[in-house]
Amino acid sequence: MAEFFQLSTAERLDALNAVADLSGLPPHLLEKDIWIVWTLHQLFTGPYAKHLVFKGGTSLSKAYGIIRRFSEDVDLTYDIRAIAADLVGDSDTPLPETRSQERKWSKAIRARLSDWVTTEILPRIKQSLEQAGLPATARADGDKVFIDYASLTAGTGYVSPAVMLEFGARSTGEPSELRDIRCDAAAFLGAVTFPTTTPAVMRPERTFWEKATAIHVFCAQGAFRGGDRFARHWHDVTRLDTAGFADAAIADLALARSVADHKSAFFAEKNSSGDTIDYHAAVSGNLQLVPHDQSLATLAVDYQQMVDDGLLFDEPESFETLLDRCREIQAKANAIPSPK
């Protein structure tokens, strides 16, 4: 069988269009998915693989099949114990004990992570692209790497022809497990070999609490610091609920506390009134998943943009239905007795 990236430009485009006809998925999303899996393969066959964990919405889609939407960004954790062993020592829960220590750790980790991305990851990606003769370039910006590829297809512009790798290094990424990952196109075109990989992936229960607390912060602030394309988090928590992982996460009080401990230490936030957001309260009976007023309108616009670009592979539910499902999850989470 021919490998996808060894095909001619015309043959690659024909392959994408053939899979699009068979699957009903947009060609530009199938194309980006192939680049994402290729990139993950480069990372998790490299010398730092044992310290990396693949996480976030893309991991839910690619590693677990929990969400039926296209997730374009690749979120990764580089184990804090590897990048900052001198700071964290032998602690099983490497968290700073004071705010001043957190500032010291975060400053050091940001500098080390940016240097590691620039001197280790970026050259490896560039070398792999050059050796394979692929039509793409790579660039770094702080803790991010962008792989800009020459797209053969076109969408609405909501999804760009670039794979963004965003690295973090203030957690261990646990719990995680190895999961096999394939390209979406592989199930529809057996005559072509597509990239595969087997990365360490964050367990969905932790991803639920990561996303639920991010939503809680949005509701408290009325904005999302990560920019646009944030409606995906609301979609994802409902799918985690459908798959049973929300219930498992809600029942795991130790995991909930662990996420709250980590976010309180490293990602302290204030609400719209200037008060510190209490993550521990959020995971023990005071979670908010449905925003109000203008922030609700902002969320509705972003959700519609996600729908319009075909990122939801199944028939999209209405925004009102999505909110109703989030209210149900919120009620379940807040019904769990607070830990003594």
Short mmCIF file of C-alpha atoms in Angstrom, two decimals:
data_model
loop_
_atom_site.label_atom_id
_atom_site.label_comp_id
_atom_site.label_asym_id
_atom_site.label_seq_id
_atom_site.Cartn_x
_atom_site.Cartn_y
_atom_site.Cartn_z
CA MET A 1 0.00 0.00 0.00
CA ALA A 2 1.12 3.52 -0.72
CA GLU A 3 1.83 5.88 2.16
CA PHE A 4 -0.25 9.04 2.06
CA PHE A 5 2.65 11.47 2.11
CA GLN A 6 4.47 9.55 -0.63
CA LEU A 7 1.60 10.14 -3.04
CA SER A 8 1.77 12.99 -5.52
CA THR A 9 -0.10 16.20 -4.74
CA ALA A 10 -2.89 15.23 -7.13
CA GLU A 11 -3.12 11.73 -5.64
CA ARG A 12 -3.30 13.09 -2.08
CA LEU A 13 -6.13 15.41 -3.08
CA ASP A 14 -7.95 12.56 -4.81
CA ALA A 15 -7.56 10.45 -1.68
CA LEU A 16 -8.96 13.20 0.54
CA ASN A 17 -11.92 13.77 -1.75
CA ALA A 18 -12.62 10.04 -1.97
CA VAL A 19 -12.65 9.72 1.82
CA ALA A 20 -14.82 12.84 2.11
CA ASP A 21 -17.38 11.27 -0.24
CA LEU A 22 -17.37 8.01 1.73
CA SER A 23 -17.36 9.51 5.22
CA GLY A 24 -19.26 12.74 4.83
CA LEU A 25 -16.43 14.55 6.60
CA PRO A 26 -15.05 17.80 5.10
CA PRO A 27 -11.79 17.31 3.16
CA HIS A 28 -9.99 20.14 5.00
CA LEU A 29 -10.67 18.46 8.35
CA LEU A 30 -9.53 15.05 7.09
CA GLU A 31 -6.34 16.68 5.82
CA LYS A 32 -5.58 18.43 9.10
CA ASP A 33 -6.28 15.24 11.04
CA ILE A 34 -3.57 13.45 9.04
CA TRP A 35 -1.08 16.20 9.89
CA ILE A 36 -2.05 15.99 13.59
CA VAL A 37 -1.43 12.24 13.78
CA TRP A 38 1.84 12.58 11.84
CA THR A 39 2.98 15.22 14.33
CA LEU A 40 2.01 13.11 17.35
CA HIS A 41 4.03 10.25 15.88
CA GLN A 42 7.12 12.47 15.69
CA LEU A 43 6.72 13.51 19.32
CA PHE A 44 5.99 10.12 20.83
CA THR A 45 8.78 8.29 19.02
CA GLY A 46 11.30 10.87 20.15
CA PRO A 47 13.71 10.92 23.10
CA TYR A 48 11.31 12.86 25.35
CA ALA A 49 8.27 10.64 24.83
CA LYS A 50 8.44 9.14 28.33
CA HIS A 51 7.95 12.61 29.83
CA LEU A 52 5.07 13.65 27.54
CA VAL A 53 1.31 13.23 27.97
CA PHE A 54 -1.23 14.02 25.25
CA LYS A 55 -4.32 15.70 26.72
CA GLY A 56 -7.28 17.94 25.96
CA GLY A 57 -10.14 17.70 23.50
CA THR A 58 -8.06 16.25 20.68
CA SER A 59 -7.07 13.37 22.95
CA LEU A 60 -10.73 12.67 23.71
CA SER A 61 -11.44 12.46 19.99
CA LYS A 62 -8.37 10.64 18.75
CA ALA A 63 -7.54 8.34 21.67
CA TYR A 64 -10.97 7.54 23.10
CA GLY A 65 -13.56 8.36 20.44
CA ILE A 66 -15.59 10.13 23.12
CA ILE A 67 -16.31 13.29 21.18
CA ARG A 68 -17.60 13.44 17.64
CA ARG A 69 -16.12 16.75 16.65
CA PHE A 70 -12.95 17.87 14.97
CA SER A 71 -10.37 19.02 17.50
CA GLU A 72 -7.48 20.83 15.91
CA ASP A 73 -5.03 21.82 18.63
CA VAL A 74 -2.62 19.42 20.30
CA ASP A 75 -2.21 19.97 24.05
CA LEU A 76 0.71 18.29 25.77
CA THR A 77 2.15 18.13 29.26
CA TYR A 78 5.89 17.80 29.77
CA ASP A 79 6.26 16.29 33.22
CA ILE A 80 7.15 18.94 35.79
CA ARG A 81 9.37 16.36 37.52
CA ALA A 82 11.51 16.15 34.37
CA ILE A 83 11.83 19.85 33.63
CA ALA A 84 12.09 21.10 37.22
CA ALA A 85 13.47 18.23 39.29
CA ASP A 86 15.66 20.64 41.23
CA LEU A 87 12.59 22.63 42.29
CA VAL A 88 10.04 19.94 43.09
CA GLY A 89 12.37 17.42 44.75
CA ASP A 90 10.96 13.97 45.51
CA SER A 91 7.37 15.03 46.15
CA ASP A 92 4.63 12.81 44.70
CA THR A 93 2.45 15.92 44.39
CA PRO A 94 4.81 18.60 43.07
CA LEU A 95 2.99 21.78 44.07
CA PRO A 96 4.42 25.04 45.41
CA GLU A 97 3.58 25.71 49.04
CA THR A 98 3.36 29.50 48.84
CA ARG A 99 2.42 32.14 46.27
CA SER A 100 6.00 33.40 46.12
CA GLN A 101 7.25 29.86 45.51
CA GLU A 102 4.66 29.45 42.76
CA ARG A 103 5.96 32.59 41.07
CA LYS A 104 9.53 31.30 41.31
CA TRP A 105 8.59 27.88 39.92
CA SER A 106 6.42 29.26 37.13
CA LYS A 107 9.06 31.76 36.02
CA ALA A 108 11.73 29.06 35.87
CA ILE A 109 9.46 26.55 34.15
CA ARG A 110 8.30 29.03 31.50
CA ALA A 111 11.90 29.87 30.63
CA ARG A 112 13.03 26.25 30.57
CA LEU A 113 10.01 25.09 28.58
CA SER A 114 10.43 27.79 25.95
CA ASP A 115 14.12 26.91 25.63
CA TRP A 116 13.32 23.20 25.39
CA VAL A 117 10.69 23.79 22.71
CA THR A 118 13.05 25.96 20.69
CA THR A 119 16.21 23.87 21.00
CA GLU A 120 14.84 20.33 21.15
CA ILE A 121 11.32 20.00 19.74
CA LEU A 122 11.42 22.51 16.90
CA PRO A 123 14.64 21.17 15.33
CA ARG A 124 13.30 17.61 15.53
CA ILE A 125 10.08 18.59 13.76
CA LYS A 126 11.96 20.56 11.11
CA GLN A 127 14.32 17.65 10.49
CA SER A 128 11.42 15.21 10.13
CA LEU A 129 9.64 17.49 7.66
CA GLU A 130 12.81 17.94 5.61
CA GLN A 131 13.71 14.24 5.58
CA ALA A 132 10.21 13.30 4.42
CA GLY A 133 10.08 16.14 1.89
CA LEU A 134 6.74 17.35 3.23
CA PRO A 135 5.16 20.65 2.14
CA ALA A 136 5.23 22.34 5.54
CA THR A 137 7.31 24.63 7.72
CA ALA A 138 7.63 24.74 11.50
CA ARG A 139 8.07 27.68 13.85
CA ALA A 140 8.12 28.20 17.59
CA ASP A 141 6.53 30.89 19.73
CA GLY A 142 7.30 30.45 23.42
CA ASP A 143 5.72 27.20 24.55
CA LYS A 144 4.01 26.60 21.21
CA VAL A 145 5.08 25.05 17.92
CA PHE A 146 3.18 25.72 14.71
CA ILE A 147 3.41 23.43 11.70
CA ASP A 148 2.10 25.38 8.70
CA TYR A 149 1.28 23.02 5.86
CA ALA A 150 0.41 23.71 2.24
CA SER A 151 -3.27 22.82 2.30
CA LEU A 152 -4.83 20.97 -0.62
CA THR A 153 -8.34 21.83 0.52
CA ALA A 154 -10.31 24.79 1.82
CA GLY A 155 -12.81 25.37 4.61
CA THR A 156 -14.56 28.47 5.91
CA GLY A 157 -11.41 29.84 7.55
CA TYR A 158 -12.44 28.84 11.09
CA VAL A 159 -9.87 26.01 10.95
CA SER A 160 -6.42 27.10 9.83
CA PRO A 161 -3.95 24.95 7.80
CA ALA A 162 -1.58 24.69 10.75
CA VAL A 163 -1.08 22.22 13.59
CA MET A 164 -0.51 23.99 16.88
CA LEU A 165 1.35 22.13 19.61
CA GLU A 166 0.88 23.78 22.99
CA PHE A 167 3.14 22.50 25.75
CA GLY A 168 2.67 22.91 29.47
CA ALA A 169 5.02 21.76 32.23
CA ARG A 170 3.38 22.45 35.56
CA SER A 171 1.85 19.04 36.18
CA THR A 172 2.68 15.35 35.85
CA GLY A 173 -0.16 14.68 33.39
CA GLU A 174 -1.39 11.82 35.54
CA PRO A 175 -3.40 9.68 35.41
CA SER A 176 -2.52 8.61 31.86
CA GLU A 177 -2.34 5.47 29.74
CA LEU A 178 -1.08 4.37 26.31
CA ARG A 179 -3.68 4.55 23.53
CA ASP A 180 -3.50 3.69 19.82
CA ILE A 181 -4.35 6.54 17.46
CA ARG A 182 -5.23 6.41 13.77
CA CYS A 183 -6.24 8.96 11.17
CA ASP A 184 -9.97 9.36 10.53
CA ALA A 185 -9.36 8.62 6.85
CA ALA A 186 -7.85 5.19 7.54
CA ALA A 187 -11.25 3.53 8.07
CA PHE A 188 -12.43 4.54 4.59
CA LEU A 189 -9.45 4.03 2.29
CA GLY A 190 -7.61 0.77 2.80
CA ALA A 191 -5.40 1.22 -0.28
CA VAL A 192 -3.48 4.02 1.44
CA THR A 193 -1.40 3.85 4.61
CA PHE A 194 -1.92 6.78 6.96
CA PRO A 195 0.16 7.82 10.02
CA THR A 196 -0.42 6.07 13.35
CA THR A 197 0.97 6.51 16.85
CA THR A 198 0.62 5.26 20.45
CA PRO A 199 1.08 8.14 22.89
CA ALA A 200 0.55 8.35 26.63
CA VAL A 201 -2.84 10.02 27.03
CA MET A 202 -4.44 11.74 30.00
CA ARG A 203 -7.38 9.78 31.38
CA PRO A 204 -10.80 11.25 30.48
CA GLU A 205 -11.81 11.62 34.14
CA ARG A 206 -9.10 14.21 34.69
CA THR A 207 -9.91 15.88 31.37
CA PHE A 208 -13.49 16.28 32.57
CA TRP A 209 -12.39 18.23 35.65
CA GLU A 210 -9.86 20.25 33.64
CA LYS A 211 -12.60 21.34 31.25
CA ALA A 212 -15.33 21.75 33.87
CA THR A 213 -13.17 24.07 35.97
CA ALA A 214 -12.18 26.05 32.86
CA ILE A 215 -15.88 26.53 32.11
CA HIS A 216 -16.45 27.53 35.75
CA VAL A 217 -13.82 30.25 35.38
CA PHE A 218 -15.47 31.50 32.16
CA CYS A 219 -18.80 31.73 33.96
CA ALA A 220 -17.21 33.66 36.82
CA GLN A 221 -15.30 36.05 34.55
CA GLY A 222 -17.60 36.37 31.55
CA ALA A 223 -14.69 35.85 29.16
CA PHE A 224 -12.28 33.16 28.05
CA ARG A 225 -8.61 33.99 28.31
CA GLY A 226 -7.67 31.46 25.62
CA GLY A 227 -9.28 33.59 22.90
CA ASP A 228 -11.97 32.28 20.57
CA ARG A 229 -13.09 28.73 19.83
CA PHE A 230 -14.01 27.95 23.42
CA ALA A 231 -17.50 26.46 22.86
CA ARG A 232 -15.76 23.12 22.37
CA HIS A 233 -15.38 22.74 26.14
CA TRP A 234 -19.15 22.72 26.69
CA HIS A 235 -19.61 20.19 23.89
CA ASP A 236 -16.87 17.99 25.31
CA VAL A 237 -18.20 17.80 28.88
CA THR A 238 -21.58 16.65 27.57
CA ARG A 239 -19.91 13.87 25.56
CA LEU A 240 -17.82 12.87 28.55
CA ASP A 241 -21.11 12.61 30.41
CA THR A 242 -22.67 10.45 27.69
CA ALA A 243 -19.66 8.11 27.81
CA GLY A 244 -19.93 7.75 31.59
CA PHE A 245 -16.68 9.55 32.38
CA ALA A 246 -18.38 12.56 33.97
CA ASP A 247 -20.05 10.33 36.56
CA ALA A 248 -16.75 8.56 37.24
CA ALA A 249 -14.94 11.88 37.60
CA ILE A 250 -17.60 13.35 39.89
CA ALA A 251 -17.44 10.27 42.12
CA ASP A 252 -13.64 10.45 42.33
CA LEU A 253 -13.28 13.02 45.11
CA ALA A 254 -9.52 12.56 45.32
CA LEU A 255 -9.11 13.37 41.63
CA ALA A 256 -11.37 16.40 41.93
CA ARG A 257 -9.33 17.69 44.86
CA SER A 258 -6.11 17.05 42.95
CA VAL A 259 -7.26 19.18 40.02
CA ALA A 260 -8.45 21.89 42.39
CA ASP A 261 -5.13 21.81 44.27
CA HIS A 262 -3.20 22.13 41.01
CA LYS A 263 -5.28 24.95 39.57
CA SER A 264 -5.31 26.82 42.87
CA ALA A 265 -1.52 26.65 43.01
CA PHE A 266 -0.68 27.44 39.40
CA PHE A 267 -3.76 29.02 37.81
CA ALA A 268 -5.30 31.31 40.40
CA GLU A 269 -8.02 33.46 38.82
CA LYS A 270 -10.34 36.24 39.93
CA ASN A 271 -14.01 36.62 39.10
CA SER A 272 -15.58 39.71 37.54
CA SER A 273 -15.81 41.31 41.01
CA GLY A 274 -12.11 40.82 41.69
CA ASP A 275 -12.51 37.98 44.19
CA THR A 276 -10.35 34.85 43.97
CA ILE A 277 -12.13 31.93 42.33
CA ASP A 278 -12.37 28.98 44.71
CA TYR A 279 -11.61 25.82 42.72
CA HIS A 280 -12.16 23.59 45.74
CA ALA A 281 -15.68 24.97 46.12
CA ALA A 282 -16.26 24.38 42.41
CA VAL A 283 -15.44 20.67 42.63
CA SER A 284 -17.36 20.12 45.87
CA GLY A 285 -20.85 21.45 45.28
CA ASN A 286 -20.57 24.87 43.64
CA LEU A 287 -19.70 24.15 40.01
CA GLN A 288 -21.14 26.52 37.39
CA LEU A 289 -21.32 25.32 33.79
CA VAL A 290 -23.91 27.72 32.35
CA PRO A 291 -22.94 31.40 31.94
CA HIS A 292 -25.27 34.40 32.06
CA ASP A 293 -26.05 37.55 30.10
CA GLN A 294 -23.42 38.77 27.60
CA SER A 295 -21.07 35.86 28.20
CA LEU A 296 -23.91 33.52 27.25
CA ALA A 297 -24.39 35.44 23.99
CA THR A 298 -20.64 35.26 23.32
CA LEU A 299 -20.71 31.51 23.84
CA ALA A 300 -23.70 31.15 21.48
CA VAL A 301 -21.83 32.94 18.68
CA ASP A 302 -18.74 30.76 19.07
CA TYR A 303 -20.87 27.60 19.14
CA GLN A 304 -22.58 28.56 15.89
CA GLN A 305 -19.22 29.20 14.21
CA MET A 306 -18.11 25.73 15.25
CA VAL A 307 -21.27 24.26 13.74
CA ASP A 308 -20.98 26.27 10.51
CA ASP A 309 -17.48 25.00 9.77
CA GLY A 310 -18.54 21.36 10.10
CA LEU A 311 -16.51 20.60 13.22
CA LEU A 312 -19.37 18.54 14.67
CA PHE A 313 -19.47 15.28 12.75
CA ASP A 314 -22.98 14.30 13.86
CA GLU A 315 -26.13 16.36 13.51
CA PRO A 316 -25.44 19.28 15.85
CA GLU A 317 -27.76 19.80 18.80
CA SER A 318 -29.23 23.22 19.35
CA PHE A 319 -27.43 25.62 21.65
CA GLU A 320 -30.37 25.44 24.05
CA THR A 321 -30.12 21.65 24.18
CA LEU A 322 -26.39 21.89 24.88
CA LEU A 323 -27.05 24.23 27.80
CA ASP A 324 -29.78 21.95 29.17
CA ARG A 325 -27.33 19.05 29.19
CA CYS A 326 -24.74 21.18 30.97
CA ARG A 327 -27.32 22.13 33.61
CA GLU A 328 -27.94 18.42 34.23
CA ILE A 329 -24.20 17.74 34.62
CA GLN A 330 -23.86 20.76 36.90
CA ALA A 331 -26.69 19.46 39.07
CA LYS A 332 -25.08 16.01 39.32
CA ALA A 333 -21.69 17.46 40.22
CA ASN A 334 -23.17 19.72 42.87
CA ALA A 335 -25.18 16.89 44.43
CA ILE A 336 -22.03 15.06 45.48
CA PRO A 337 -21.51 15.48 49.25
CA SER A 338 -18.62 17.77 50.14
CA PRO A 339 -15.54 15.90 51.44
CA LYS A 340 -15.15 16.01 55.21
#
